[in-house]
Coordinates of C-alpha atoms in Angstrom, one line a residue:
Chain A
G446 CA -22.1 75.9 -15.9
Q447 CA -24.6 75.3 -13.1
Q448 CA -28.2 76.0 -14.1
V449 CA -31.2 76.4 -11.8
M450 CA -34.6 76.1 -13.4
Q451 CA -37.7 77.4 -11.7
I452 CA -41.3 76.7 -12.6
P453 CA -43.9 78.0 -13.1
Q454 CA -42.8 81.5 -14.3
Y455 CA -46.2 83.0 -13.3
Q456 CA -49.0 81.8 -11.1
H457 CA -52.3 83.6 -10.4
V458 CA -54.4 82.3 -7.6
Q459 CA -57.6 83.2 -5.8
E460 CA -57.0 84.2 -2.2
G461 CA -57.2 81.1 0.0
E462 CA -55.8 78.8 -2.7
D463 CA -52.5 77.0 -2.3
F464 CA -49.4 77.8 -4.3
T465 CA -46.3 75.8 -5.1
T466 CA -43.1 76.8 -7.0
Y467 CA -40.4 74.3 -8.0
C468 CA -36.7 74.6 -8.4
N469 CA -34.4 72.1 -10.2
S470 CA -30.7 72.2 -10.5
S471 CA -28.6 70.5 -13.2
T472 CA -26.0 69.7 -10.6
T473 CA -26.0 68.6 -6.9
L474 CA -26.2 71.6 -4.6
S475 CA -24.6 72.1 -1.2
N476 CA -27.5 74.3 -0.1
I477 CA -30.5 76.1 -1.5
Q478 CA -32.0 79.4 -0.4
W479 CA -35.4 81.0 -1.1
Y480 CA -36.0 84.7 -1.4
K481 CA -39.1 86.9 -1.9
Q482 CA -39.2 90.1 -3.8
R483 CA -42.2 92.4 -3.5
P484 CA -42.9 94.5 -6.6
G485 CA -40.5 97.4 -6.7
G486 CA -38.5 96.0 -3.9
H487 CA -35.3 94.0 -3.3
P488 CA -35.0 90.3 -2.6
V489 CA -35.5 89.3 1.0
F490 CA -34.1 86.0 2.4
L491 CA -36.7 83.5 3.5
I492 CA -34.8 80.3 4.4
Q493 CA -31.8 78.1 3.7
L494 CA -31.9 74.3 3.4
V495 CA -28.7 72.3 3.6
K496 CA -29.6 68.7 4.4
S497 CA -30.9 66.0 2.0
G498 CA -34.6 65.6 2.3
E499 CA -34.9 68.6 4.7
V500 CA -38.3 70.1 5.3
K501 CA -38.8 73.4 7.0
K502 CA -41.9 75.4 7.8
Q503 CA -42.6 79.0 8.4
K504 CA -46.2 79.6 9.3
R505 CA -48.1 78.9 6.0
L506 CA -44.8 78.3 4.0
T507 CA -43.3 74.9 3.6
F508 CA -39.9 74.4 2.1
Q509 CA -38.4 71.1 0.9
F510 CA -35.0 70.0 -0.3
G511 CA -34.9 66.9 -2.4
E512 CA -33.1 63.7 -1.4
A513 CA -30.6 64.1 -4.2
K514 CA -30.1 67.8 -3.3
K515 CA -30.9 68.8 -6.9
N516 CA -34.5 70.0 -6.4
S517 CA -36.5 72.1 -4.0
S518 CA -40.0 73.4 -3.6
L519 CA -41.8 76.2 -1.8
H520 CA -45.5 75.6 -0.9
I521 CA -47.8 78.3 0.5
T522 CA -51.0 77.2 2.1
A523 CA -54.1 79.4 1.8
T524 CA -52.5 82.3 0.1
Q525 CA -53.1 85.9 1.2
T526 CA -52.8 89.2 -0.7
T527 CA -49.6 89.8 1.3
D528 CA -48.0 86.8 -0.4
V529 CA -47.9 88.7 -3.7
G530 CA -44.4 88.9 -5.2
T531 CA -41.7 87.0 -7.0
Y532 CA -40.2 84.0 -5.3
F533 CA -36.6 83.0 -6.2
C534 CA -34.6 79.9 -5.4
A535 CA -30.9 80.2 -5.3
G536 CA -28.5 77.2 -5.3
G537 CA -25.1 77.1 -3.7
R538 CA -22.3 74.8 -4.7
G539 CA -19.1 74.2 -2.8
S540 CA -17.2 76.7 -0.8
N541 CA -17.0 79.6 -3.2
Y542 CA -20.2 81.1 -1.7
K543 CA -21.6 81.9 -5.2
L544 CA -25.3 81.5 -5.6
T545 CA -27.1 80.7 -8.9
F546 CA -30.6 82.1 -8.9
G547 CA -33.6 80.7 -10.7
K548 CA -35.6 83.1 -12.8
G549 CA -38.3 83.3 -10.2
T550 CA -42.1 82.7 -10.0
L551 CA -44.3 85.7 -10.0
L552 CA -47.3 85.1 -7.7
T553 CA -50.4 87.3 -7.9
V554 CA -53.3 86.8 -5.6
N555 CA -56.9 87.9 -6.4
P556 CA -58.7 89.0 -3.3
Chain B
N1217 CA -27.1 99.1 11.4
A1218 CA -27.9 100.6 7.9
G1219 CA -27.4 97.1 6.3
V1220 CA -26.5 97.3 2.6
T1221 CA -26.7 100.8 1.0
Q1222 CA -26.5 101.6 -2.6
T1223 CA -26.2 104.9 -4.4
P1224 CA -27.6 106.3 -6.6
K1225 CA -31.2 104.9 -6.7
F1226 CA -31.8 106.1 -10.2
Q1227 CA -29.4 107.0 -13.0
V1228 CA -29.7 107.9 -16.7
L1229 CA -26.6 107.7 -18.9
K1230 CA -25.8 108.2 -22.5
T1231 CA -24.1 105.5 -24.5
G1232 CA -20.3 105.6 -23.9
Q1233 CA -20.5 107.4 -20.5
S1234 CA -18.8 105.8 -17.5
M1235 CA -20.0 105.7 -14.0
T1236 CA -19.6 104.0 -10.6
L1237 CA -22.4 102.4 -8.6
Q1238 CA -21.6 102.5 -5.0
C1239 CA -22.3 99.8 -2.4
A1240 CA -21.5 99.7 1.2
Q1241 CA -22.3 97.4 4.1
D1242 CA -21.8 97.7 7.8
M1243 CA -22.3 94.1 8.9
N1244 CA -18.6 93.1 8.6
H1245 CA -19.5 90.6 5.9
E1246 CA -16.7 89.0 3.9
Y1247 CA -18.7 88.2 0.8
M1248 CA -20.1 90.9 -1.4
S1249 CA -21.6 90.6 -4.9
W1250 CA -23.3 92.5 -7.7
Y1251 CA -26.3 91.2 -9.6
R1252 CA -28.3 92.6 -12.4
Q1253 CA -32.0 92.0 -12.8
D1254 CA -33.8 92.1 -16.1
P1255 CA -37.4 91.2 -16.8
G1256 CA -37.8 87.4 -17.0
M1257 CA -34.1 86.8 -16.4
G1258 CA -33.9 86.6 -12.6
L1259 CA -30.8 87.7 -10.9
R1260 CA -27.5 87.3 -12.7
L1261 CA -24.2 87.5 -10.9
I1262 CA -21.8 90.1 -12.4
H1263 CA -18.8 90.1 -10.0
Y1264 CA -18.2 88.9 -6.4
S1265 CA -15.6 89.3 -3.7
V1266 CA -14.8 87.0 -0.8
G1267 CA -12.7 89.7 1.0
A1268 CA -10.7 92.8 0.7
G1269 CA -8.4 92.6 -2.3
I1270 CA -10.1 89.5 -3.8
T1271 CA -12.6 89.7 -6.6
D1272 CA -13.8 87.3 -9.3
Q1273 CA -16.1 87.2 -12.2
G1274 CA -19.7 85.9 -12.2
E1275 CA -22.0 85.0 -15.0
V1276 CA -22.1 88.3 -16.9
P1277 CA -18.9 90.3 -16.1
N1278 CA -18.3 91.9 -19.5
G1279 CA -18.4 95.7 -19.4
Y1280 CA -18.1 95.9 -15.7
N1281 CA -15.1 96.3 -13.3
V1282 CA -15.0 96.0 -9.5
S1283 CA -12.5 96.4 -6.7
R1284 CA -12.6 95.7 -3.0
S1285 CA -10.2 97.9 -1.1
T1286 CA -12.1 97.7 2.2
T1287 CA -14.4 95.1 3.8
E1288 CA -17.2 97.7 3.7
D1289 CA -17.2 98.9 0.1
F1290 CA -17.7 97.2 -3.2
P1291 CA -18.2 99.7 -6.1
L1292 CA -19.2 98.6 -9.6
R1293 CA -17.8 100.5 -12.5
L1294 CA -19.4 100.7 -15.9
L1295 CA -16.5 101.5 -18.3
S1296 CA -18.5 102.6 -21.4
A1297 CA -22.2 102.3 -20.9
A1298 CA -24.3 100.5 -23.5
P1299 CA -28.1 100.3 -23.9
S1300 CA -27.8 96.5 -23.1
Q1301 CA -26.7 97.6 -19.6
T1302 CA -30.1 99.1 -18.8
S1303 CA -31.1 97.1 -15.8
V1304 CA -31.7 97.2 -12.1
Y1305 CA -28.5 96.5 -10.2
F1306 CA -28.5 94.9 -6.7
C1307 CA -25.6 94.7 -4.4
A1308 CA -25.6 91.9 -1.8
S1309 CA -23.5 90.9 1.1
S1310 CA -23.2 87.9 3.4
Y1311 CA -20.9 86.0 5.7
A1312 CA -18.5 83.7 3.9
R1313 CA -19.9 80.5 5.4
E1314 CA -21.2 77.7 3.3
W1315 CA -24.0 76.8 5.6
D1316 CA -24.9 80.3 6.7
N1317 CA -24.6 82.7 3.8
E1318 CA -28.0 84.5 3.8
Q1319 CA -27.7 87.3 1.3
F1320 CA -28.6 90.8 2.4
F1321 CA -29.6 92.9 -0.6
G1322 CA -29.4 96.6 -1.0
P1323 CA -32.4 98.6 -2.3
G1324 CA -31.0 98.6 -5.9
T1325 CA -30.0 101.1 -8.6
R1326 CA -32.2 101.5 -11.6
L1327 CA -30.0 102.4 -14.6
T1328 CA -31.1 103.5 -18.0
V1329 CA -28.6 103.9 -20.8
L1330 CA -29.9 105.9 -23.8

């Protein structure tokens, strides 16, 4: 079945450093979504990308969807302590609305 | 709007017991799903539904049953609890639109099976 691999599993940064997490699918995706989960919380939707090569920005966060629609990345510029959490990508395929989640990247930020 | 609600927040079961995790949403979403989250494993899909009366299996369905008699409710039943089912369970809902299916998650149920 469809697999979504996410790297790295963990990332520790100093406040102010940049951070990137990568997501790769074994199959072509129709869309990809990104979620953030704070410790002890539930996943919260960040963004959805649907077009090949799409780039979207949300303040310090930049999201990219690869040309082949099989990979994606989330980049955070100048991390802050409020960025702490686990970031998940989730790939969608076709019209059955199912999402396959990556295992997530846990980001910790040292103030 | 309350969004997605789940009860209970915490539950301890003994092996072999059965129970139902409740999930409700008030956003008129067609699509609802159940995930379990275990350390280092991400979110794994258990069952999902694209509308009342329609359910299907996800990645890890064994040991769980679901039904969808109304648009709002999507309960998850553990038939005979096992320690391997110790996990955090999240219910989620969304519109059934391929290009606009942001998942709204409930707060989760932390289940321990002894």
